XYZ file of C-alpha atoms in Angstrom:
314
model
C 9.098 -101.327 -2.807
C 11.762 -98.808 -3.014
C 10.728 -97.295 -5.740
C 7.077 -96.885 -4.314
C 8.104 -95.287 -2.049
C 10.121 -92.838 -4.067
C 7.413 -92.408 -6.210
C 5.046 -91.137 -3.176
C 7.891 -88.688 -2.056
C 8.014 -86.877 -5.174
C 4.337 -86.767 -5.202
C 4.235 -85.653 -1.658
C 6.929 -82.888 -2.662
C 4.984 -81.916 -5.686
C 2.262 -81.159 -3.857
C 3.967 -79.293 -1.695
C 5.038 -77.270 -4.300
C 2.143 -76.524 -6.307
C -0.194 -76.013 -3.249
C 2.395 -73.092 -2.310
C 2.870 -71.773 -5.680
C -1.108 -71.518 -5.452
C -1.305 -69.663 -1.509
C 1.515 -67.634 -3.216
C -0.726 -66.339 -6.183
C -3.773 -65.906 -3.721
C -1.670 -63.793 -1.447
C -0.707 -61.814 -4.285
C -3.827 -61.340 -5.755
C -5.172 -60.011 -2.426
C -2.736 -57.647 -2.146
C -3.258 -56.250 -5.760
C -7.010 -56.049 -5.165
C -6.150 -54.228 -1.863
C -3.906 -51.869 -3.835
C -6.702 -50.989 -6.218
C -9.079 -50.429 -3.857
C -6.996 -48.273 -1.748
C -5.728 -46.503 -4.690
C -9.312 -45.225 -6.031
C -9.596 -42.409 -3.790
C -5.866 -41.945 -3.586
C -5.655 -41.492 -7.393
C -9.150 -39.133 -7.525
C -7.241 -37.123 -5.070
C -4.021 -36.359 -6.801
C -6.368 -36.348 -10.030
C -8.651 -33.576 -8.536
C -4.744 -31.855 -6.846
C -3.891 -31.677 -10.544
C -6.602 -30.363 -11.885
C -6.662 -27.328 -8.287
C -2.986 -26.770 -9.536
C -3.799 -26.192 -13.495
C -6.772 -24.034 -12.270
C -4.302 -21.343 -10.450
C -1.065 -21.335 -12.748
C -4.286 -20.594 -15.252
C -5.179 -17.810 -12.875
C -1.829 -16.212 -12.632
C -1.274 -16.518 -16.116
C -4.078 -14.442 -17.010
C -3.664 -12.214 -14.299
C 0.632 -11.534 -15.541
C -1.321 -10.770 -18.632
C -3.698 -8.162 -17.929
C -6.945 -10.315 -18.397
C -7.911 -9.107 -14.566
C -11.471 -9.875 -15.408
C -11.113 -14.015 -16.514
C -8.472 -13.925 -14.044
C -10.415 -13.099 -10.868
C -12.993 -15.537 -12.017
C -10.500 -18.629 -12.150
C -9.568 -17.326 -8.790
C -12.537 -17.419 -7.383
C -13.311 -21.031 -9.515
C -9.629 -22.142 -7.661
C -11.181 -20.746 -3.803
C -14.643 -23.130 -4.321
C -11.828 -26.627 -4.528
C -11.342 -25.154 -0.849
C -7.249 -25.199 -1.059
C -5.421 -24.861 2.094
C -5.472 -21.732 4.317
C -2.308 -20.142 3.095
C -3.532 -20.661 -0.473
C -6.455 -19.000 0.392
C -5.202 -16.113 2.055
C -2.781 -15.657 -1.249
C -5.577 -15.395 -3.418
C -7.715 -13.258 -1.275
C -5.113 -10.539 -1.491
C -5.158 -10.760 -5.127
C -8.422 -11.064 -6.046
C -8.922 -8.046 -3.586
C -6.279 -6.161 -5.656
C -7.792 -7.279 -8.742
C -11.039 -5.440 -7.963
C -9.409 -2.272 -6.626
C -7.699 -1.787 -9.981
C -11.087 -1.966 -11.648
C -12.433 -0.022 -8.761
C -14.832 -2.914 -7.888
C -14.637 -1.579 -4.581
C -17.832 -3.169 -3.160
C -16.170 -6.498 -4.088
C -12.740 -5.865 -2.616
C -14.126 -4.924 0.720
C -16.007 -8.245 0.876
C -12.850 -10.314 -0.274
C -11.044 -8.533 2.411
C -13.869 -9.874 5.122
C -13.246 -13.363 3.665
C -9.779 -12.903 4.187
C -9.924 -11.332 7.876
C -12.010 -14.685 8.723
C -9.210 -16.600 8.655
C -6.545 -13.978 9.117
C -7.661 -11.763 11.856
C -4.441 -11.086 13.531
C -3.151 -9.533 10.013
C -2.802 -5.778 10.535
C -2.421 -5.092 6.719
C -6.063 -6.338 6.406
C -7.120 -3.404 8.357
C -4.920 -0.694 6.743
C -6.229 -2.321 3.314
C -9.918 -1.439 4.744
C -8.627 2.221 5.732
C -7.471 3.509 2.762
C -9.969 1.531 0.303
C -12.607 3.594 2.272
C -10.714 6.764 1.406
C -11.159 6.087 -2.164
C -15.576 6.061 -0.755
C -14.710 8.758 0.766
C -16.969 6.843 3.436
C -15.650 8.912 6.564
C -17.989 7.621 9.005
C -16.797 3.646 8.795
C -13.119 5.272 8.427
C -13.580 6.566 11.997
C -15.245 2.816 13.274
C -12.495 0.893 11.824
C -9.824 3.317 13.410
C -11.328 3.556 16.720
C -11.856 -0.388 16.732
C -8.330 -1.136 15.673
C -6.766 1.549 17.602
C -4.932 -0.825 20.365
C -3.996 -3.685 17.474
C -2.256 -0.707 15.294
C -0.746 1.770 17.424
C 2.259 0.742 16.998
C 2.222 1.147 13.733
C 3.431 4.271 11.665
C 1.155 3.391 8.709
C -1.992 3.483 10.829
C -1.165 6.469 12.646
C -0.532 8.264 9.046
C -3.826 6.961 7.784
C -5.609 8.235 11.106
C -3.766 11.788 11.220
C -5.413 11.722 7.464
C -8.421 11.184 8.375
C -8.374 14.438 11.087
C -6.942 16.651 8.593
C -9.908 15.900 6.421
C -12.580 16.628 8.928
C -10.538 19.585 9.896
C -9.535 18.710 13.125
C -6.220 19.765 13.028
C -5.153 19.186 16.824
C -6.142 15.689 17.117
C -4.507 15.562 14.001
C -1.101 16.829 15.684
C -1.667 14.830 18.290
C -1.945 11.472 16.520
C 1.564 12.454 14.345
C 3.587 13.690 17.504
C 2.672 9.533 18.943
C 4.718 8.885 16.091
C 8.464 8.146 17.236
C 10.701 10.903 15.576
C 13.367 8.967 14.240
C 10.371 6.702 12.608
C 8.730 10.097 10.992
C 9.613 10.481 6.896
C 9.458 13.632 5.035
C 5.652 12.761 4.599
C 4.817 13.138 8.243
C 6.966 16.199 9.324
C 5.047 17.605 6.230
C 2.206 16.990 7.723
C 2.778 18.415 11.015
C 4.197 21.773 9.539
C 0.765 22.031 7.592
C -1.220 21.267 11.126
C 0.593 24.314 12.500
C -0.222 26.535 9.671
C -3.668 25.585 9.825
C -3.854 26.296 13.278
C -2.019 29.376 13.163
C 0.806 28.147 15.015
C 3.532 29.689 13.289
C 6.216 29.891 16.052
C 5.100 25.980 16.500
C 5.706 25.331 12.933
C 9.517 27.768 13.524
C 9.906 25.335 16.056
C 9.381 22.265 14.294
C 11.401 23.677 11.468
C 14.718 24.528 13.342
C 14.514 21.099 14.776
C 14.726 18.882 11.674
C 16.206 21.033 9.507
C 19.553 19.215 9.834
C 17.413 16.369 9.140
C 16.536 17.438 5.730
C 19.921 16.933 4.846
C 19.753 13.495 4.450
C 16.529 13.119 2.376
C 17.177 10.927 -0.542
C 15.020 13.197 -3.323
C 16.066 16.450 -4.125
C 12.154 17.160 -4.467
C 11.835 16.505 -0.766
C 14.289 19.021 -0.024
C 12.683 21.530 -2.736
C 9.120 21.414 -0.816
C 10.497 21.166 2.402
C 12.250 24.844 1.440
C 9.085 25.926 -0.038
C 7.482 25.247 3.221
C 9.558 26.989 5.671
C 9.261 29.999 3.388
C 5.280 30.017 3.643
C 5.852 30.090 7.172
C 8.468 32.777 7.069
C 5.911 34.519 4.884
C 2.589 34.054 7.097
C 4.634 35.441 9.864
C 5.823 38.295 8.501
C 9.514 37.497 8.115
C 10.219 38.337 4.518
C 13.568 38.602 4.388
C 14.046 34.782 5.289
C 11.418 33.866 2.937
C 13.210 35.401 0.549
C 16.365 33.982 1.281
C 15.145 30.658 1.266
C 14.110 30.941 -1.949
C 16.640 33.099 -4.047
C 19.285 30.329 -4.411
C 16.971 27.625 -5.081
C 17.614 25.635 -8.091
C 13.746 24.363 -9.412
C 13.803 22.552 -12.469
C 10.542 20.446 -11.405
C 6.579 19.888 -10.411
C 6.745 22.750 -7.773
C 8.472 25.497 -10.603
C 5.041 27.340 -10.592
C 4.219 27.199 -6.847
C 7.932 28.981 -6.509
C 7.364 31.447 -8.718
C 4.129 32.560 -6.977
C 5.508 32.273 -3.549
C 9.173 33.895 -4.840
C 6.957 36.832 -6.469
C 5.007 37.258 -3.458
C 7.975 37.432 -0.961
C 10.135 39.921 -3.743
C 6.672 42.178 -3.680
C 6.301 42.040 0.048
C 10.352 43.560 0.040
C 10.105 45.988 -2.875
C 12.493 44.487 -4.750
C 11.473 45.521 -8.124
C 14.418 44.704 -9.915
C 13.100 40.883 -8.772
C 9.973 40.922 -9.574
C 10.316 42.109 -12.956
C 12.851 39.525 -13.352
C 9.997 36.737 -12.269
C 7.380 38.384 -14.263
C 9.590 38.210 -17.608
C 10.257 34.595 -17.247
C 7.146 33.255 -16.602
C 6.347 32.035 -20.336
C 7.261 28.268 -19.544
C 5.662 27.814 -16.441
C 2.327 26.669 -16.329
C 0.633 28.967 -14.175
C -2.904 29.233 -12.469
C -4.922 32.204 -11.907
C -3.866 32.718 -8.507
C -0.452 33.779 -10.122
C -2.060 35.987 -12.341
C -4.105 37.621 -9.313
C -0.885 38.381 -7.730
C 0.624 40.040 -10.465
C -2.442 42.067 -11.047
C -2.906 42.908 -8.173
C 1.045 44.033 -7.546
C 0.540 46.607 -10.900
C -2.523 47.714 -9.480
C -1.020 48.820 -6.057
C 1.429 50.476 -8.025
C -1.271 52.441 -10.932
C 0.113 50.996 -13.337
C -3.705 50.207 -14.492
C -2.824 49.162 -18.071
């Protein structure tokens, strides 16, 4: 009887343990088909990240090699997996560079509306615009884009540069001035005081331009290339020059040391300032040692004109 009933136990218990060791594999095998079905799309996904990823390193590969061309294209193959915003905004910039160095200019000004459609508080976008439509020389949408970003940019120095270009071009010198002097002072390079001191000469301001002079010349002291301090001299002694004042135009230039791009502009602007004081001894000298300077007609003109006034005809 006792061993009946032993017998039944260890059934019982071996029933027990088989039914569980079967619920245990069904569980499991649930889960696993769960997995896999949640994993499809999870897999596609990192598949088709992958594949996004090799599609730009291809892109910048090409473009660190010069193929701009096949470049561009895998750019614009890596924009249609529609990547993330920042991505996007990455490769806008260089694809538009990519077609301004092969003066696909149509192309980079509609890469640069893709861009401002999801980038719109980006000032660059708009300075980008500004100067690309220099290179059309397309004057009319230069003036729209700077009259409709004028309150977004005016802070900026780069914008007001770009619009004071813009004046000069049309020859409106005064609004030109007027844009550079909103221009903080301490914020103003070489570039822009340049600027300014041509706007007065162009307007016949000369005691402006003296002005303007006297007040950064200490500045000039601190310019980091010695050919910003050669044309900045140069300048002061066309306006010495256009108002009369020889002898300071002269002085400006007789110590100047000019072993660079502006050698021939010296020489015609030291040879007209030595002829306007009679120094012949000078001009002689500047005449004589003119061989290695590559000089345009204008120079010529002077000189010819100098023996003329003097009848020495041949």
């Amino acid at each position: 009887m006792q061993s009946n009933i032993q017998k039944k136990r260890k059934s019982k218990l071996l029933f027990f343990i088989i039914s569980f060791l079967l619920l245990t594999i069904f569980v499991t095998s649930l889960f696993l088909v769960y997995a896999v079905i949640i994993d499809i799309p999870f897999s596609k996904r990192l598949t088709k990240k992958i594949n996004n990823e090799k599609i730009l390193k291809l892109a910048e590969k090409m473009y660190d090699d010069g193929y701009l061309e096949n470049s561009a294209l895998q750019y614009r193959n890596y924009l249609e997996t529609n990547p993330k915003k920042i991505s996007k905004i990455k490769v806008y910039e260089r694809v538009f560079e990519i077609n301004i160095i092969r003066k696909q200019y149509n192309e980079a000004l509609k890469y640069l509306s893709l861009w401002e459609e999801i980038d719109s508080k980006n000032p660059l976008i708009y300075i980008l615009r500004i100067k690309l439509l220099f290179r059309l020389d397309a004057y009319q949408a230069i003036k729209g884009e700077i009259d409709k970003n004028y309150n977004r940019l005016k802070k900026s120095t780069e914008f007001k540069d770009l619009a004071s270009t813009y004046y000069i071009k049309i020859d409106n010198y005064e609004k030109a001035l007027t844009t550079l002097y909103e221009i903080p002072f301490n914020k103003r390079e070489f570039f822009i005081h340049k600027k300014i001191i041509y706007c007065f000469i162009k307007l016949d301001k000369m005691r402006d331009a003296q002005s303007y002079i006297r007040k950064i010349d200490a500045k000039i002291r601190f310019f980091e290339t010695k050919d910003n301090k050669i044309e900045f001299a140069l300048l002061k002694a066309i306006v010495y020059l256009i108002s009369e004042q020889n002898v300071f135009a002269y002085t400006e230039l007789k110590n100047l040391s000019i072993e660079s791009k502006y050698k021939a502009l010296f020489k015609k602007i030291f040879l007209y300032s030595s002829i306007k004081l009679e120094n012949t001894d000078e001009i002689n000298t500047i005449i004589e040692n003119s061989e290695d300077v590559d000089l345009d007609t204008e120079y010529y003109k002077i000189v010819g004109d100098y023996y003329y006034y003097k009848n020495e005809f041949q």
